Amino acid sequence: MKQLICILLLFLVSETRSFDLIIDEIPDDLENLFDLEVDGFLSKPMMRNGRYQRSTLNDEDSGESVAGDDKISIYSYKVQSTITSRVVDTMIQSKVENKAKHAQNLVFDVQIPKGAFIHNFTMNINGITFTSSIREKSAARQQYAQARAKGKVAGIVRSRALDMENFKAELNVPGGMKVQFEIHYQEMMRRKLGSYEFIIPLQPGRLAKHLEVDVRIIEPQGLRYVHVPNSLGDHFAGITTISKGEKKAHVSFKPTVAQQRKCPTCSATAVDGNFVVTYDVQRETKAGELEIFNGYFIHYFAPDNLDPLPKNILFVIDVSGSMWGLKMKQTVEAMKTILGDLRPDDHFSVVDFNHNVRTWRDDLVAATASQKEDAKKYIQEIHPNGGTNINEALLRAIFILKEASNLGMLDPNSVSMIILVSDGDPTVGELKLTKIQKNVKQNIPEDVSLFSLGIGFDVDYDFLDRLAHENHGMAQRIFGNQETSSQMKKFYNQVSTPLLKKVEFNYPQGSVSDVTQNSFDNYFGGSEIVVAGKVDADNVQHLQSIITATSSNAELVLETLADAEGLDDFLKKEPHADPKFTEKLWAYLTINQLLAERNLAPTAALKRNLTRSILQMSLDHHIVTPFTAMLIENPERNERMLADSPQDQKRGCCPGTLGVASNDPDNSIPPWAKPTPVTKPPLSALKAPTVSTRITSVDNDPHFIIHLLKSQENICFNIDSEPGKILNLVSDPDSGIVVNGQLTGAKKHENKKLSTYFGKIGFYFKNKGLKVEVSTEMITLKDGSYSTALSWSDTGSIIRKRLLVSVKKDRSVTITVDTEMSFMVLLHRVWKNHPVNVDFLGIYIPPTNRFSPSAHGLIGQFMSEPEVHIYNERPSQDPEKPEATMAVKGHKLTVTSGLQKDYRTDHVFGTNVHCWFVHNSGKGFIDGHYKDYLVPHLYSFLKNP
């Protein structure tokens, strides 16, 4: 292993957003990464996913070449999944070779479904195999730290994702080295809208000599259909093969290298998306399917042909300023369809909220055609603005449902629910998430379910998820884009048809033990309820179950009887069936149930007991959970890496605090019995901030956003200059750092004005003798006569003299210096034939960067924060943009409240950031005139600041 220069294992959770590795702060392990630098190593375009099957690495390439310009070749990329009665085992394997003569980074980066349990990972490096074991987290970290102390590198990077997590392993290897990666994980198929949907993210990132997806389905209940939609595009039409029998099916996808190419002469792969398999099973009885095998039972329950129960539904919709534009347009479109789908015996109302809370109707009304049309018109006329008062909105919805129940308006067999739609955290009213949770839990009736839809990536999804699960519902994250409407409608369809309520599963005492949750508030059409447990197979020949439930017109009692050995012959003769599928599903349900109980535990003692139970089950079943970690080591155990399940980026609220009482008066619950007028917020709240930015930036036509830490204010200004001019952003002669930006112009004038943008940004680190030039075409690092470049079309990085330049393909470049400073540059691409706009750059600088007191420049001068006082808020000619007076640097300036865009997290639409705008190119806020900041060259220091 002396040849192994760098090993970096990363486990990415994210809520991702798509999984962009945006550096807002220096990673903990960056110091070790710098220590391993050998004259700088270049990280070329990185392979993103991996695959299965344990094998040797002596396979030789033959036929068509798949190595890229960087001489990195994927010999094979395989995915093998086996689904045994809804229990999925997936193995992903990738064989990669560095055919170059120099060392390069090889990366294994795979998306894992959120909620799946990783249970094994191996890595074979030129015949040396690294194997994994599951340990208690602190013990694993202690052992990992011992290896890390000897110079081995590992790290955990957190990322936000949607319904996936990322597992990533990275190592820098010498030329000619072969590496095989292999990961195993298990999950449970959930039935939604009448089918099971199995998704395999398939993104190898480059051509593979052998690419294969192999899915086997074994369902003792019988298969009704198996379908593979053309989710990868028409390019791969006709390549997938499906063979289906009565109880099993085989799906195979094996595109050749030629079929993988985007075009006949292209070196890029067209394989980039999700490979999807959908199916459903045969159902003969309303009492469900009871399967017994190897000492465990599973009870699947999904009855059809029942009349829907009436619904009492409150739609609670966020209409704050951050919902402006596409989000609101898509929400309105979805709500029109959803309202139109309400049945005549349903009752409903609409609550919309920003800093205030409004109701379309103060009471529930019947879903008649006229009422539904009136509600559609009401939603159509909503104009988003202001802050976010989630607490009061939810309490208002709960109050409406409770009043309707108290007045006898609700059908006894109806189902009551609240659907919350929001894209941000609370900014008005009660802001503590734990307090909002407590208020909702204390006020919501036991028979009301709360469902949460989180739109985009600024929302604290972890909070919405807890809020829903604590109150008999579920949550889902929704993209804030053109897909918002269809995703909202799909989510609503999952809960729009309640068929049963108060569903109870009963089994004979003494015959079963350790049964998972067996009581459910509702059953929705198209879904499935699953119960599992242990069974005394030695003494039980038959297992009986009795299900009781309330339907629309009767109290149901459903019975079923299963033979304890009924599946033995079929499963033992099926070579691909997983013999432990019943045990795995029981463990999966039990661990998730214990995790949910722990989140709601009212006492520390109970939480500790639940933690111990989860830990023991995780170790027994060899899976990574929040309390275990995967330790990966070579045979000699002197090379170690660590993968665990990190906490969510957002702290959210702390589970288990709902039982803690407070002596302070509770002002977060409004006096609904005698409503009082809502206090009018200050004018600035009309454009309340939708995200708090803690970074100084310049982006777009250049719009400067200066974040002042002491006053917690954002001050904005524009610079109107000419194309070709170079503006100094940071000039710090004591630290030897310069950051300058060269302007480029739009293609033509609009409204007699030519917009300008940054087309090139230069960084000069004088003490290191390094220069970095970032343009819209490429990124160049210069060290005297040495020069190397990275393309925006690749993901890669360079380390030289403890300076790291990391490029995210077509997205961003991050420059990190000595673990003490970082700079981010974002690339904005426009349509090349656009009549006006051009490609441009934006730069983001954390205020924590350690500049010297002599730092100056348009941004640098604010590293020593001036005193700012904003007062006398007042209306302006534009009612949407109030004015105020700002006292700064001996001046009194008239400033305007407004929104600017922060593009770090939402690269396309940006995130709204509230700021006070200083007119006349920042005059009075910046020192002197903006022309004082013009410099002759891209790496020039500012003279006489």
Short mmCIF file of N, CA, C and O in Angstrom, two decimals, residues 305-354:
data_model
loop_
_atom_site.label_atom_id
_atom_site.label_comp_id
_atom_site.label_asym_id
_atom_site.label_seq_id
_atom_site.Cartn_x
_atom_site.Cartn_y
_atom_site.Cartn_z
N ASN A 305 -61.38 -2.22 -4.45
CA ASN A 305 -62.84 -2.34 -4.64
C ASN A 305 -63.64 -1.95 -3.40
O ASN A 305 -64.65 -2.56 -3.06
N LEU A 306 -63.16 -0.91 -2.69
CA LEU A 306 -63.90 -0.35 -1.57
C LEU A 306 -64.30 1.08 -1.90
O LEU A 306 -63.59 1.80 -2.61
N ASP A 307 -65.44 1.49 -1.39
CA ASP A 307 -65.87 2.87 -1.60
C ASP A 307 -65.02 3.82 -0.75
O ASP A 307 -64.73 3.53 0.43
N PRO A 308 -64.61 4.97 -1.29
CA PRO A 308 -63.78 5.90 -0.53
C PRO A 308 -64.54 6.49 0.67
O PRO A 308 -65.76 6.68 0.62
N LEU A 309 -63.79 6.77 1.72
CA LEU A 309 -64.34 7.49 2.86
C LEU A 309 -64.38 8.98 2.54
O LEU A 309 -63.52 9.49 1.81
N PRO A 310 -65.35 9.72 3.09
CA PRO A 310 -65.36 11.18 2.89
C PRO A 310 -64.13 11.81 3.54
O PRO A 310 -63.63 11.33 4.55
N LYS A 311 -63.67 12.94 2.96
CA LYS A 311 -62.51 13.66 3.49
C LYS A 311 -62.92 15.02 4.02
O LYS A 311 -63.78 15.70 3.44
N ASN A 312 -62.27 15.42 5.12
CA ASN A 312 -62.31 16.80 5.60
C ASN A 312 -60.88 17.31 5.48
O ASN A 312 -60.00 16.87 6.21
N ILE A 313 -60.65 18.22 4.56
CA ILE A 313 -59.27 18.54 4.20
C ILE A 313 -59.03 20.05 4.22
O ILE A 313 -59.81 20.83 3.68
N LEU A 314 -57.96 20.45 4.89
CA LEU A 314 -57.51 21.84 4.94
C LEU A 314 -56.22 21.95 4.16
O LEU A 314 -55.23 21.28 4.48
N PHE A 315 -56.20 22.78 3.12
CA PHE A 315 -54.98 23.07 2.38
C PHE A 315 -54.34 24.31 2.98
O PHE A 315 -54.95 25.39 2.98
N VAL A 316 -53.14 24.17 3.50
CA VAL A 316 -52.42 25.29 4.12
C VAL A 316 -51.25 25.64 3.22
O VAL A 316 -50.28 24.88 3.11
N ILE A 317 -51.31 26.81 2.56
CA ILE A 317 -50.39 27.13 1.47
C ILE A 317 -49.54 28.35 1.84
O ILE A 317 -50.06 29.41 2.20
N ASP A 318 -48.24 28.19 1.73
CA ASP A 318 -47.28 29.26 1.94
C ASP A 318 -47.33 30.22 0.75
O ASP A 318 -47.13 29.81 -0.40
N VAL A 319 -47.60 31.50 1.00
CA VAL A 319 -47.63 32.52 -0.06
C VAL A 319 -46.67 33.65 0.28
O VAL A 319 -46.91 34.81 -0.05
N SER A 320 -45.57 33.32 0.96
CA SER A 320 -44.56 34.32 1.29
C SER A 320 -43.81 34.73 0.02
O SER A 320 -43.99 34.15 -1.06
N GLY A 321 -42.95 35.74 0.16
CA GLY A 321 -42.26 36.28 -1.01
C GLY A 321 -41.41 35.27 -1.74
O GLY A 321 -41.24 35.37 -2.96
N SER A 322 -40.89 34.28 -1.03
CA SER A 322 -40.02 33.29 -1.68
C SER A 322 -40.79 32.37 -2.63
O SER A 322 -40.19 31.66 -3.43
N MET A 323 -42.13 32.37 -2.53
CA MET A 323 -42.94 31.55 -3.44
C MET A 323 -43.23 32.27 -4.76
O MET A 323 -43.88 31.71 -5.64
N TRP A 324 -42.73 33.49 -4.88
CA TRP A 324 -43.02 34.28 -6.08
C TRP A 324 -42.48 33.58 -7.33
O TRP A 324 -41.45 32.93 -7.30
N GLY A 325 -43.22 33.73 -8.44
CA GLY A 325 -42.74 33.22 -9.72
C GLY A 325 -43.17 31.80 -10.00
O GLY A 325 -44.34 31.43 -9.79
N LEU A 326 -42.22 30.98 -10.43
CA LEU A 326 -42.54 29.63 -10.91
C LEU A 326 -43.15 28.76 -9.82
O LEU A 326 -44.07 27.99 -10.08
N LYS A 327 -42.64 28.86 -8.58
CA LYS A 327 -43.18 28.03 -7.50
C LYS A 327 -44.68 28.27 -7.32
O LYS A 327 -45.47 27.33 -7.20
N MET A 328 -45.07 29.56 -7.28
CA MET A 328 -46.49 29.87 -7.07
C MET A 328 -47.32 29.48 -8.28
O MET A 328 -48.43 28.96 -8.14
N LYS A 329 -46.77 29.72 -9.46
CA LYS A 329 -47.50 29.37 -10.68
C LYS A 329 -47.78 27.87 -10.72
O LYS A 329 -48.90 27.44 -11.04
N GLN A 330 -46.77 27.07 -10.38
CA GLN A 330 -46.94 25.63 -10.39
C GLN A 330 -47.88 25.17 -9.27
O GLN A 330 -48.66 24.24 -9.45
N THR A 331 -47.79 25.83 -8.11
CA THR A 331 -48.69 25.48 -7.00
C THR A 331 -50.13 25.77 -7.36
O THR A 331 -51.03 24.97 -7.07
N VAL A 332 -50.39 26.92 -7.97
CA VAL A 332 -51.75 27.28 -8.40
C VAL A 332 -52.27 26.25 -9.40
O VAL A 332 -53.42 25.79 -9.30
N GLU A 333 -51.42 25.88 -10.35
CA GLU A 333 -51.84 24.89 -11.36
C GLU A 333 -52.21 23.56 -10.70
O GLU A 333 -53.23 22.96 -11.03
N ALA A 334 -51.37 23.12 -9.75
CA ALA A 334 -51.66 21.87 -9.06
C ALA A 334 -52.93 21.96 -8.24
O ALA A 334 -53.76 21.04 -8.24
N MET A 335 -53.11 23.07 -7.52
CA MET A 335 -54.27 23.21 -6.65
C MET A 335 -55.57 23.24 -7.46
O MET A 335 -56.60 22.74 -6.99
N LYS A 336 -55.55 23.79 -8.64
CA LYS A 336 -56.76 23.79 -9.47
C LYS A 336 -57.18 22.36 -9.79
O LYS A 336 -58.37 22.01 -9.71
N THR A 337 -56.20 21.52 -10.13
CA THR A 337 -56.52 20.12 -10.42
C THR A 337 -56.97 19.39 -9.16
O THR A 337 -57.95 18.63 -9.18
N ILE A 338 -56.27 19.63 -8.05
CA ILE A 338 -56.60 18.94 -6.80
C ILE A 338 -58.00 19.32 -6.33
O ILE A 338 -58.80 18.45 -5.93
N LEU A 339 -58.31 20.60 -6.38
CA LEU A 339 -59.66 21.04 -5.97
C LEU A 339 -60.72 20.44 -6.89
O LEU A 339 -61.81 20.05 -6.43
N GLY A 340 -60.42 20.37 -8.16
CA GLY A 340 -61.38 19.79 -9.10
C GLY A 340 -61.62 18.31 -8.84
O GLY A 340 -62.69 17.78 -9.19
N ASP A 341 -60.66 17.61 -8.24
CA ASP A 341 -60.79 16.17 -7.98
C ASP A 341 -61.52 15.86 -6.67
O ASP A 341 -61.77 14.68 -6.38
N LEU A 342 -61.83 16.88 -5.87
CA LEU A 342 -62.56 16.62 -4.62
C LEU A 342 -63.92 16.02 -4.92
O LEU A 342 -64.60 16.43 -5.88
N ARG A 343 -64.33 15.07 -4.10
CA ARG A 343 -65.60 14.38 -4.32
C ARG A 343 -66.75 15.14 -3.66
O ARG A 343 -66.54 15.92 -2.71
N PRO A 344 -67.98 14.91 -4.11
CA PRO A 344 -69.13 15.68 -3.58
C PRO A 344 -69.32 15.55 -2.07
O PRO A 344 -69.81 16.48 -1.43
N ASP A 345 -68.93 14.40 -1.48
CA ASP A 345 -69.12 14.24 -0.03
C ASP A 345 -67.91 14.69 0.77
O ASP A 345 -67.85 14.52 2.00
N ASP A 346 -66.90 15.28 0.10
CA ASP A 346 -65.75 15.86 0.81
C ASP A 346 -66.09 17.26 1.31
O ASP A 346 -66.95 17.96 0.75
N HIS A 347 -65.40 17.70 2.37
CA HIS A 347 -65.49 19.07 2.87
C HIS A 347 -64.09 19.65 2.91
O HIS A 347 -63.12 18.93 3.19
N PHE A 348 -63.98 20.96 2.66
CA PHE A 348 -62.63 21.52 2.54
C PHE A 348 -62.64 23.02 2.83
O PHE A 348 -63.69 23.66 2.90
N SER A 349 -61.43 23.55 2.97
CA SER A 349 -61.20 24.99 2.98
C SER A 349 -59.72 25.22 2.67
O SER A 349 -58.93 24.27 2.58
N VAL A 350 -59.36 26.49 2.49
CA VAL A 350 -58.00 26.86 2.12
C VAL A 350 -57.50 27.92 3.10
O VAL A 350 -58.19 28.91 3.36
N VAL A 351 -56.31 27.67 3.65
CA VAL A 351 -55.62 28.66 4.49
C VAL A 351 -54.35 29.05 3.75
O VAL A 351 -53.56 28.19 3.38
N ASP A 352 -54.17 30.36 3.50
CA ASP A 352 -52.91 30.80 2.91
C ASP A 352 -52.23 31.77 3.88
O ASP A 352 -52.90 32.51 4.60
N PHE A 353 -50.91 31.74 3.89
CA PHE A 353 -50.19 32.50 4.90
C PHE A 353 -48.88 33.05 4.37
O PHE A 353 -48.21 32.45 3.55
N ASN A 354 -48.56 34.25 4.83
CA ASN A 354 -47.20 34.81 4.75
C ASN A 354 -46.87 35.29 6.15
O ASN A 354 -46.82 34.49 7.07
#
